[in-house]
Tab-separated table of C-alpha atoms and ligand atoms in Angstrom:
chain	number	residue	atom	x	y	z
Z	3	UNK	CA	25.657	82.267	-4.968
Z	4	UNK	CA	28.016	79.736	-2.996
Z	5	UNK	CA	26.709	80.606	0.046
Z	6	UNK	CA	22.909	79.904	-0.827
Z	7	UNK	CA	24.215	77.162	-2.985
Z	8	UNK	CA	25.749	75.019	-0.481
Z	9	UNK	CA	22.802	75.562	1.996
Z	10	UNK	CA	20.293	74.311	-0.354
Z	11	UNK	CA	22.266	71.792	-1.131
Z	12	UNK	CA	22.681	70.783	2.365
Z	13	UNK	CA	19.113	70.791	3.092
Z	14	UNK	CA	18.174	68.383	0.445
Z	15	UNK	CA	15.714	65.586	1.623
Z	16	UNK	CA	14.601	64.321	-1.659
Z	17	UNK	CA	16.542	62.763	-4.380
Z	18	UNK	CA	15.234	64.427	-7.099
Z	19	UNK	CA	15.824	68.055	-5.407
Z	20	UNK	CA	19.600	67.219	-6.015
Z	21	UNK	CA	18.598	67.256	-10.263
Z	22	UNK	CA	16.848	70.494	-10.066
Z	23	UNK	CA	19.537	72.576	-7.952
Z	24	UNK	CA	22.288	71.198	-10.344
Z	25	UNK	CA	20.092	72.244	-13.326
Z	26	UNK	CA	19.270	75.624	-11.336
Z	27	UNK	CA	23.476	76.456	-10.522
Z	28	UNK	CA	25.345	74.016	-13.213
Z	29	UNK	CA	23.140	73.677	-16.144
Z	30	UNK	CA	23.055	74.790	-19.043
Z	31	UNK	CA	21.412	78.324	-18.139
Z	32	UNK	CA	22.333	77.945	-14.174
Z	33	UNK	CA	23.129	80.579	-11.904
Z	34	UNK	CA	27.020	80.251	-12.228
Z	35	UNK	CA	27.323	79.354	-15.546
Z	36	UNK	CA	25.829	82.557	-16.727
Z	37	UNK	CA	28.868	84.030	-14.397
Z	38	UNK	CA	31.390	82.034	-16.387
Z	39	UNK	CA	29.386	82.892	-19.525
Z	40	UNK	CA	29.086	86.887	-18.755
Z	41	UNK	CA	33.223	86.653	-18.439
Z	42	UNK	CA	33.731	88.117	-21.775
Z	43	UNK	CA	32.040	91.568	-20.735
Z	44	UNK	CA	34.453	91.678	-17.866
Z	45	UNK	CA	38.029	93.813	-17.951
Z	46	UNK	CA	41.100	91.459	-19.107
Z	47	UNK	CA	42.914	91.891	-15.600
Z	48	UNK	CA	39.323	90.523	-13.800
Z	49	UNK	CA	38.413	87.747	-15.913
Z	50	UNK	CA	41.284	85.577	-14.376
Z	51	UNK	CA	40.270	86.005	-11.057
Z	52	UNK	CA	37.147	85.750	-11.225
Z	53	UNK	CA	37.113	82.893	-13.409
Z	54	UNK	CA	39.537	80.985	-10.685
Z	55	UNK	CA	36.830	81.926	-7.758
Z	56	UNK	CA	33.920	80.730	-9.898
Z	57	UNK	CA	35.685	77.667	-11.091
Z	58	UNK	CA	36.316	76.715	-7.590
Z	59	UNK	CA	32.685	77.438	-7.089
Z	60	UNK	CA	31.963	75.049	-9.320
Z	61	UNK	CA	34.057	72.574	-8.283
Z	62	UNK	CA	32.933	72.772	-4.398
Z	63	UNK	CA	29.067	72.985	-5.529
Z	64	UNK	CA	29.457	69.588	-7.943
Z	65	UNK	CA	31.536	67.779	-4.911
Z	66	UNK	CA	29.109	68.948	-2.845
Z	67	UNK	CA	25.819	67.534	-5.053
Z	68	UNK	CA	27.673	64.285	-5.745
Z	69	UNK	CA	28.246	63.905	-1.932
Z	70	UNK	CA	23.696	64.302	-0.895
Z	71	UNK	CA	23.061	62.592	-4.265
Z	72	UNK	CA	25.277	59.602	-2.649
Z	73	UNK	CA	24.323	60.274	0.681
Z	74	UNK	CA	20.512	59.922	-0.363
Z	75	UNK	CA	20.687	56.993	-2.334
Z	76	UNK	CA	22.651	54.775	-0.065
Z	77	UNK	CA	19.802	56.168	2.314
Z	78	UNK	CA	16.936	55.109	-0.280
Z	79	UNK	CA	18.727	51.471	-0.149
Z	80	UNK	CA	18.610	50.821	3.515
Z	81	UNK	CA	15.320	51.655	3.531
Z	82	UNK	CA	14.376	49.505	1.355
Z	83	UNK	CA	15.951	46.440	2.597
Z	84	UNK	CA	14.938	46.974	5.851
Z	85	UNK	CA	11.107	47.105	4.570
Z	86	UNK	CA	11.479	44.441	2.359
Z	87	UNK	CA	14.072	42.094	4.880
Z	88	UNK	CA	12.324	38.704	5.992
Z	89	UNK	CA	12.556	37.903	9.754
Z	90	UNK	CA	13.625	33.745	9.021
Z	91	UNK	CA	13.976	33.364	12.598
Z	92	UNK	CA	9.996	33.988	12.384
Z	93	UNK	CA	8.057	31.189	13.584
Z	94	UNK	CA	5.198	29.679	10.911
Z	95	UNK	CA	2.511	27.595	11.523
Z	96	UNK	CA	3.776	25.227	8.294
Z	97	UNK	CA	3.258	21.417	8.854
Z	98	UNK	CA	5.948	19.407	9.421
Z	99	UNK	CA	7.971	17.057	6.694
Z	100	UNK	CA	7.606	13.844	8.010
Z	101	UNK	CA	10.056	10.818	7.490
Z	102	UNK	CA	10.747	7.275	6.756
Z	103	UNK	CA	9.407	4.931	8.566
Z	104	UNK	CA	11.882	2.741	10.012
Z	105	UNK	CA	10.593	-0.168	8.366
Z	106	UNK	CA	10.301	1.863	4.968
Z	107	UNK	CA	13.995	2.748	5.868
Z	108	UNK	CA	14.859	-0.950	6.258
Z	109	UNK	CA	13.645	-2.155	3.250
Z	110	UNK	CA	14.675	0.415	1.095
Z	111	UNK	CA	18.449	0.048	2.594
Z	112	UNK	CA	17.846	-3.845	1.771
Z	113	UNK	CA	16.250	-3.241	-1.750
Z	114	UNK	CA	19.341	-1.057	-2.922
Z	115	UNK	CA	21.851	-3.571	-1.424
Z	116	UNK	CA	20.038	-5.937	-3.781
Z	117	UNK	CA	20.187	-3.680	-6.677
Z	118	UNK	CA	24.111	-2.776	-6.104
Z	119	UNK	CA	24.063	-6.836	-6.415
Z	120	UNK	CA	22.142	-6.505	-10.082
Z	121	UNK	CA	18.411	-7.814	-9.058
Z	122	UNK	CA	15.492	-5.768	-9.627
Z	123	UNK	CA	12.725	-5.026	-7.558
Z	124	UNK	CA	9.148	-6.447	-8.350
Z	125	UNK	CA	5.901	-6.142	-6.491
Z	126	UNK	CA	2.940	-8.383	-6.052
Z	127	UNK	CA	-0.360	-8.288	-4.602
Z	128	UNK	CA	-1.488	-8.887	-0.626
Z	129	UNK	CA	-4.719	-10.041	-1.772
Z	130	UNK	CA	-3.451	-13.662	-3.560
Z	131	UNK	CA	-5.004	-16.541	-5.204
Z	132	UNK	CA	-4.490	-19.855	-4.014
Z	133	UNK	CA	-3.081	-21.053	-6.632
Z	134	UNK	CA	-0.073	-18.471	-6.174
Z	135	UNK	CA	0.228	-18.638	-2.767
Z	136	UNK	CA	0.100	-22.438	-2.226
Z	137	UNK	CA	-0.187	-24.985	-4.595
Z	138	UNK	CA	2.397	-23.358	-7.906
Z	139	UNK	CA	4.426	-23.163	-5.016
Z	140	UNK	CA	4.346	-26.855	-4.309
Z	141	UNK	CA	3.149	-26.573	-1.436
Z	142	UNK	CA	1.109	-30.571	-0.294
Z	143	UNK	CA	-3.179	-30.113	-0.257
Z	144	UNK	CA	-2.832	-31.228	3.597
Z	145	UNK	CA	0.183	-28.690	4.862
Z	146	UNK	CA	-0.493	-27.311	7.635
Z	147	UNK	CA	-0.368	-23.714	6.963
Z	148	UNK	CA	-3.435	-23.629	4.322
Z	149	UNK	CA	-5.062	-24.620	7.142
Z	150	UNK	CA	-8.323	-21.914	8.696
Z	151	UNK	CA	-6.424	-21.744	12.209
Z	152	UNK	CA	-3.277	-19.848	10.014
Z	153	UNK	CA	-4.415	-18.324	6.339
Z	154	UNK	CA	-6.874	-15.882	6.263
Z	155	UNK	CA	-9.112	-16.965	3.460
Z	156	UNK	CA	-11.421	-14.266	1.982
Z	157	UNK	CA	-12.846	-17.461	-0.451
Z	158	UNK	CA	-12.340	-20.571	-1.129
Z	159	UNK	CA	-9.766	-19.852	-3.612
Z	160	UNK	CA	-8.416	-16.550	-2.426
Z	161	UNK	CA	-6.671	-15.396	0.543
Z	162	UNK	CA	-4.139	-12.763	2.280
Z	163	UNK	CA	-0.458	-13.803	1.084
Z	164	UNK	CA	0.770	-15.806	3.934
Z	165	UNK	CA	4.339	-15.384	2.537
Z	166	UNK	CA	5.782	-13.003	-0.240
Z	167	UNK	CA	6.639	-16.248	-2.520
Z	168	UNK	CA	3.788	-16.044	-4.616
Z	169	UNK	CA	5.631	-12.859	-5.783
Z	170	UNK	CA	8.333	-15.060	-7.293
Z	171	UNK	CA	5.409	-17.492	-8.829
Z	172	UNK	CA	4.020	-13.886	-10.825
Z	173	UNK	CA	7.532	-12.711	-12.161
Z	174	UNK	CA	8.433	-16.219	-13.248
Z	175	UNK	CA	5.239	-16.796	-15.128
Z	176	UNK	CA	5.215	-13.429	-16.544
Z	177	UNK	CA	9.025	-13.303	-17.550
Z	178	UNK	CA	10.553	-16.266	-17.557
Z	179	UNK	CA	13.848	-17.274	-17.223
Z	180	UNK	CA	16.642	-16.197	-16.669
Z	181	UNK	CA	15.461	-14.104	-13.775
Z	182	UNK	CA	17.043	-11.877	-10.663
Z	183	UNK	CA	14.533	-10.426	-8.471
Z	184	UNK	CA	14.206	-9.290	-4.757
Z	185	UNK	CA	10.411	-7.976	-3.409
Z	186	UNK	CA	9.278	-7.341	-0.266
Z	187	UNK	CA	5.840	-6.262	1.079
Z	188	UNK	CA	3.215	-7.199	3.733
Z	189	UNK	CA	1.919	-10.411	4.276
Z	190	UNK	CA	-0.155	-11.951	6.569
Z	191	UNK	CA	-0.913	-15.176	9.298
Z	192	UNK	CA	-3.140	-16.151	11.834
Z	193	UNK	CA	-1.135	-15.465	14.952
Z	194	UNK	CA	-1.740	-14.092	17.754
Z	195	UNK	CA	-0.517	-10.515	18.898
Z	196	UNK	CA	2.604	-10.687	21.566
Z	197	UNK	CA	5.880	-8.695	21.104
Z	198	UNK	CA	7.344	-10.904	18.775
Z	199	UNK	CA	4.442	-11.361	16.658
Z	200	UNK	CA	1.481	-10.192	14.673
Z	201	UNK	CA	-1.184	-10.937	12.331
Z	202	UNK	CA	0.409	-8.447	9.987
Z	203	UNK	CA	4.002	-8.335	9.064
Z	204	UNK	CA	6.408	-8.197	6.437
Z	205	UNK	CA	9.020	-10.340	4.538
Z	206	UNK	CA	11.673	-9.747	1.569
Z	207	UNK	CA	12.222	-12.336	-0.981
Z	208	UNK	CA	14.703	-13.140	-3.497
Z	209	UNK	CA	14.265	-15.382	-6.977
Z	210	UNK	CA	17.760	-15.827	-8.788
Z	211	UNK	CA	17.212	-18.571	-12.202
Z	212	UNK	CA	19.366	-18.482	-15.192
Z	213	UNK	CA	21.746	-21.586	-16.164
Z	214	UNK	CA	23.829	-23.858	-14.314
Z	215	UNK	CA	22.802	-21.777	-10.764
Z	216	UNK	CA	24.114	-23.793	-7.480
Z	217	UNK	CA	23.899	-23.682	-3.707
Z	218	UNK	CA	27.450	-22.111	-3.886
Z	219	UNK	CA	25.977	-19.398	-5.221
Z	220	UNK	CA	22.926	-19.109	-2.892
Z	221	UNK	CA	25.933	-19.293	-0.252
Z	222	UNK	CA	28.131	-16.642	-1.693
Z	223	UNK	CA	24.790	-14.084	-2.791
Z	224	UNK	CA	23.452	-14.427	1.107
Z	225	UNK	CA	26.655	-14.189	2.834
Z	226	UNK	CA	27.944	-11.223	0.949
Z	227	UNK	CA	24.564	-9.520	2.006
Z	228	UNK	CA	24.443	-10.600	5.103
Z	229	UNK	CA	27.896	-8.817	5.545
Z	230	UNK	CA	27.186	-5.873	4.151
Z	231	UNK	CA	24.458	-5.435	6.025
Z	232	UNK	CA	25.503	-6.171	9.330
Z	233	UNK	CA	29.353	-5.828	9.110
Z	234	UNK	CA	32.244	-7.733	8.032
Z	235	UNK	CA	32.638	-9.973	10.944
Z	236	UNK	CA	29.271	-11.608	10.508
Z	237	UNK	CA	29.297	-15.228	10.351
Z	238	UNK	CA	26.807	-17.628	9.139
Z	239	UNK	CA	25.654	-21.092	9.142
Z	240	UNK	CA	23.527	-22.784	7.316
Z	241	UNK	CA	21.295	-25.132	9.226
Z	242	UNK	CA	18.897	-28.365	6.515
Z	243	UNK	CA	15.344	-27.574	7.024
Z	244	UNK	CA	12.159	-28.101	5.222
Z	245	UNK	CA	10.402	-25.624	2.409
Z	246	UNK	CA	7.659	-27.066	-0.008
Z	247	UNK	CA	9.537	-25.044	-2.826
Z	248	UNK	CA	12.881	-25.406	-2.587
Z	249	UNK	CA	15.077	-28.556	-2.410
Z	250	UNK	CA	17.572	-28.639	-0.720
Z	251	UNK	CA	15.991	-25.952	2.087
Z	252	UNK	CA	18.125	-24.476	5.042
Z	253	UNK	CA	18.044	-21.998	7.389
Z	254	UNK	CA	20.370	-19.382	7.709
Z	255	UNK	CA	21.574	-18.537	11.969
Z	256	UNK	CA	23.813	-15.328	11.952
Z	257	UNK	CA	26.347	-14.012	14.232
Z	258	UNK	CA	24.260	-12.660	17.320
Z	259	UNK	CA	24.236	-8.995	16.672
Z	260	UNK	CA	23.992	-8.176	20.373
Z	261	UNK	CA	27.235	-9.664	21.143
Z	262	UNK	CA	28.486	-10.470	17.701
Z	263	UNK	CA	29.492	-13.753	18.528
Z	264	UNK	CA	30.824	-13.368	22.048
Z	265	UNK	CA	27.572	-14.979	23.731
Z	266	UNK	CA	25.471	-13.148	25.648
Z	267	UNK	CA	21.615	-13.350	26.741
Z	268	UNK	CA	19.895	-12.195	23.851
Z	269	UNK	CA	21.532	-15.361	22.237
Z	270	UNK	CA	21.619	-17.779	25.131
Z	271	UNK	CA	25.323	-17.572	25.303
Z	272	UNK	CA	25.861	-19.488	21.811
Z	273	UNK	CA	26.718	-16.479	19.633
Z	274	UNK	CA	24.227	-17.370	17.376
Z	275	UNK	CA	20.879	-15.284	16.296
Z	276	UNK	CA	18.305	-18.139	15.080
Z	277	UNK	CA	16.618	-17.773	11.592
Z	278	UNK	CA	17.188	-14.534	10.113
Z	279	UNK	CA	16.489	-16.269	6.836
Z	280	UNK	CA	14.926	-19.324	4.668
Z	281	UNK	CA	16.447	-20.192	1.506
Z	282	UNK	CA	17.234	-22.796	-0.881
Z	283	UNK	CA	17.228	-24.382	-4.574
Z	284	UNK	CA	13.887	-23.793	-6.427
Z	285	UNK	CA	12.102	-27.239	-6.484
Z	286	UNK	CA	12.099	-28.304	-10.146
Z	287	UNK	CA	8.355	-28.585	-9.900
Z	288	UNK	CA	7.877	-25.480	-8.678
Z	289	UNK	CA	9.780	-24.229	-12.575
Z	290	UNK	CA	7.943	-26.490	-13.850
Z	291	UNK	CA	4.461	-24.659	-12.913
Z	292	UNK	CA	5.379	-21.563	-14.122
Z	293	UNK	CA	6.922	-22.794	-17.344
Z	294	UNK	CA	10.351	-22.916	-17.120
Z	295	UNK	CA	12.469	-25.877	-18.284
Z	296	UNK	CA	13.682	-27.261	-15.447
Z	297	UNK	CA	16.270	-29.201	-17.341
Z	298	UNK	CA	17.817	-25.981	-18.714
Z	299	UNK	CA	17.680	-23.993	-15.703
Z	300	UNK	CA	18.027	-23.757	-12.107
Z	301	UNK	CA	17.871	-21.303	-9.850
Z	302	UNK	CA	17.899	-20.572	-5.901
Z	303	UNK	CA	15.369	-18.421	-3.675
Z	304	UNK	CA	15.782	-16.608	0.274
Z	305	UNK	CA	12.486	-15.278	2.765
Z	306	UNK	CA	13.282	-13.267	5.450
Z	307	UNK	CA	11.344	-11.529	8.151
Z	308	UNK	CA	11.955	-7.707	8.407
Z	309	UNK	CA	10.308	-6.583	10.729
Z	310	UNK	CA	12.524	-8.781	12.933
Z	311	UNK	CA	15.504	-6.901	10.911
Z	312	UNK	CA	14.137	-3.431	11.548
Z	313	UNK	CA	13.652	-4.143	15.567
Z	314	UNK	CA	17.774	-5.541	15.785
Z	315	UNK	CA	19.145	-2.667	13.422
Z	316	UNK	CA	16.846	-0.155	15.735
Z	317	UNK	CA	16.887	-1.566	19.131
Z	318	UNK	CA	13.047	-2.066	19.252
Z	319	UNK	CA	12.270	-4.707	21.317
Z	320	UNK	CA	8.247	-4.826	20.854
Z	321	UNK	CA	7.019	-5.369	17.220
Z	322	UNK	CA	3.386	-3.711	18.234
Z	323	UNK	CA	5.280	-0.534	18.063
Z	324	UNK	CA	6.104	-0.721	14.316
Z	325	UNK	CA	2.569	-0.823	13.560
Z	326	UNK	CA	0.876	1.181	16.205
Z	327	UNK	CA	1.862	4.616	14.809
Z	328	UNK	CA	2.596	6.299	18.084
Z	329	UNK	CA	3.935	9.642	17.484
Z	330	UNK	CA	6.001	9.584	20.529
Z	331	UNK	CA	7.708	6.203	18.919
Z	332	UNK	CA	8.159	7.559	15.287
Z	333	UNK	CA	9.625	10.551	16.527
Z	334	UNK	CA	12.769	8.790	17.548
Z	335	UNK	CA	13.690	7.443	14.101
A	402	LIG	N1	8.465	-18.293	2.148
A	402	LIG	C1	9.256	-18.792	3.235
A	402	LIG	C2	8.592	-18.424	4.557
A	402	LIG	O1	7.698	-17.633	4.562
A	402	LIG	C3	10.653	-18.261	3.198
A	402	LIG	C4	11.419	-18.763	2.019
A	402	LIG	C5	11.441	-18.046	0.866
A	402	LIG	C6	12.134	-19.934	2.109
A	402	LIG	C7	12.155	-18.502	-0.246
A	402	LIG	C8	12.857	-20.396	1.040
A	402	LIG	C9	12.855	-19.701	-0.120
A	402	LIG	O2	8.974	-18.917	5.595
């Protein structure tokens, strides 16, 4: 019975051949247990010896099941996770994620410094009235940017925002005061195309109003972005200059970022790098139009260009390429 036994056994390909041979030796009405069971009719000085050898048997043909029933299932595994493993080094034809844009990247990085700073961001429309985009903003009937040669005007009374401050006109008029917002979007003047300008571009702009606002805190608000933005050693000055709605105006000059103060070409050797910003104390009138009291509060606003941003942070040195959408450009960013 061993003998046959253990060759069976041995020969075993399938797993469920291991069941039956243990049912045909071990079970209940198997081969060997009949042996142990047919003891009784055996003389008193066999059964022990007998018994031993077909214990051992028994033993040796369980140890030996146990070992193909683990041999074959281990086997069973493999081949399963080899047909079911995924090659990841595989090559797809997926499309590719795409990413920020670097001007997308710039004014989101400016849009959360505002936020860390407690302003919220607001959007307005491209397509503005006049109303909006020139006169609530103070702005004189004969200034020289309503003029043909530098607004587009799609009428008479509407035209393509030549500056994101008609965005501060909507939020005032529509909330009120007190008031801390920053937008930014596109906006749009009659230039001509060269590498430092275009027809198209974009701006970020910042209303703060509430109560007793000063310059000092215009100062303080810019200078502590301005900082954070470009580093701790920034400097700034604030030069007077002229802005329909805001009185007193200035511009802002910061440290030169190629050279960060040390003088260099890109600055002319003064340090300096011109007009990052326009800012200054809302004109009362300008409150005034959108229905604030001007007598209660006060409040202080700040333009800038970022496209100009985008090209120092990134080295670009050609706006066209912001807007041109040349793979081989985006691809760096
Ligand atoms: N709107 C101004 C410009 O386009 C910038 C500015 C905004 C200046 C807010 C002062 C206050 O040049």
């Amino acid at each position: 019975i061993k003998e046959i036994a253990l060759d069976r056994i041995e020969k075993i390909s399938e797993l469920e051949e291991v069941e039956q041979l243990r049912v045909k030796y071990l079970g209940k009405k198997g081969d060997l247990t009949s042996v142990l069971r047919d003891m009784g009719k055996l003389a008193a000085e066999e059964r022990p010896i007998i018994g031993q050898v077909a214990n051992e048997i028994r033993d040796e043909l369980e140890d030996a099941i146990a070992s193909v029933k683990g041999k074959l299932t281990e086997e069973l595994k493999r081949n399963r996770i080899n047909k079911e493993k995924i090659d990841i080094t595989m090559t797809t034809n997926k499309k590719k994620l795409g990413h920020k844009h670097p001007l997308l990247a710039t004014i989101e990085e400016l849009e959360d410094l505002f936020i860390s700073m407690g302003f919220s961001v607001v959007v307005g429309p491209e397509i503005e009235t006049v109303e909006n985009n020139f006169d609530a903003l103070n702005s004189p009937e004969n200034h020289p940017s309503r003029d043909l040669s530098d607004t587009f005007y799609i009428t008479d009374d509407i035209v393509l925002r030549t500056h994101t401050s008609p965005v501060q006109i909507r939020a005032m008029k529509e909330m009120g005061a007190p008031l801390r917002i920053v937008s930014a979007g596109r906006t749009f003047r009659f230039d001509d195309v060269d590498d430092t300008h275009s027809p198209m571009f974009h701006q970020l702009e910042g209303l703060v109003i509430d109560e007793n606002i000063n310059m000092a805190n215009l100062i303080h608000t810019l200078d502590i972005f301005i900082k954070e933005l470009f580093g701790d050693d920034m400097k700034t000055r604030y030069r007077p200059h002229h802005f329909p709605f805001t009185e007193p105006s200035a511009e802002v000059d910061v440290t030169c970022l190629k050279c960060r103060g040390k003088g260099c070409t890109a600055c002319n050797f003064t340090g300096w790098s011109m007009e990052l910003l326009g800012c200054g104390m809302v004109h009362p009138k300008v409150l005034e139009n959108c229905g604030i009291d001007s007598e209660k509060y006060s409040g202080f606003a700040f333009g800038m260009g970022i496209d100009r941003i985008t090209m120092v942070k990134y080295g670009i040195n050609d706006i066209r390429l912001l807007f041109e959408n040349d793979n081989r450009f985006l691809e760096q960013f």
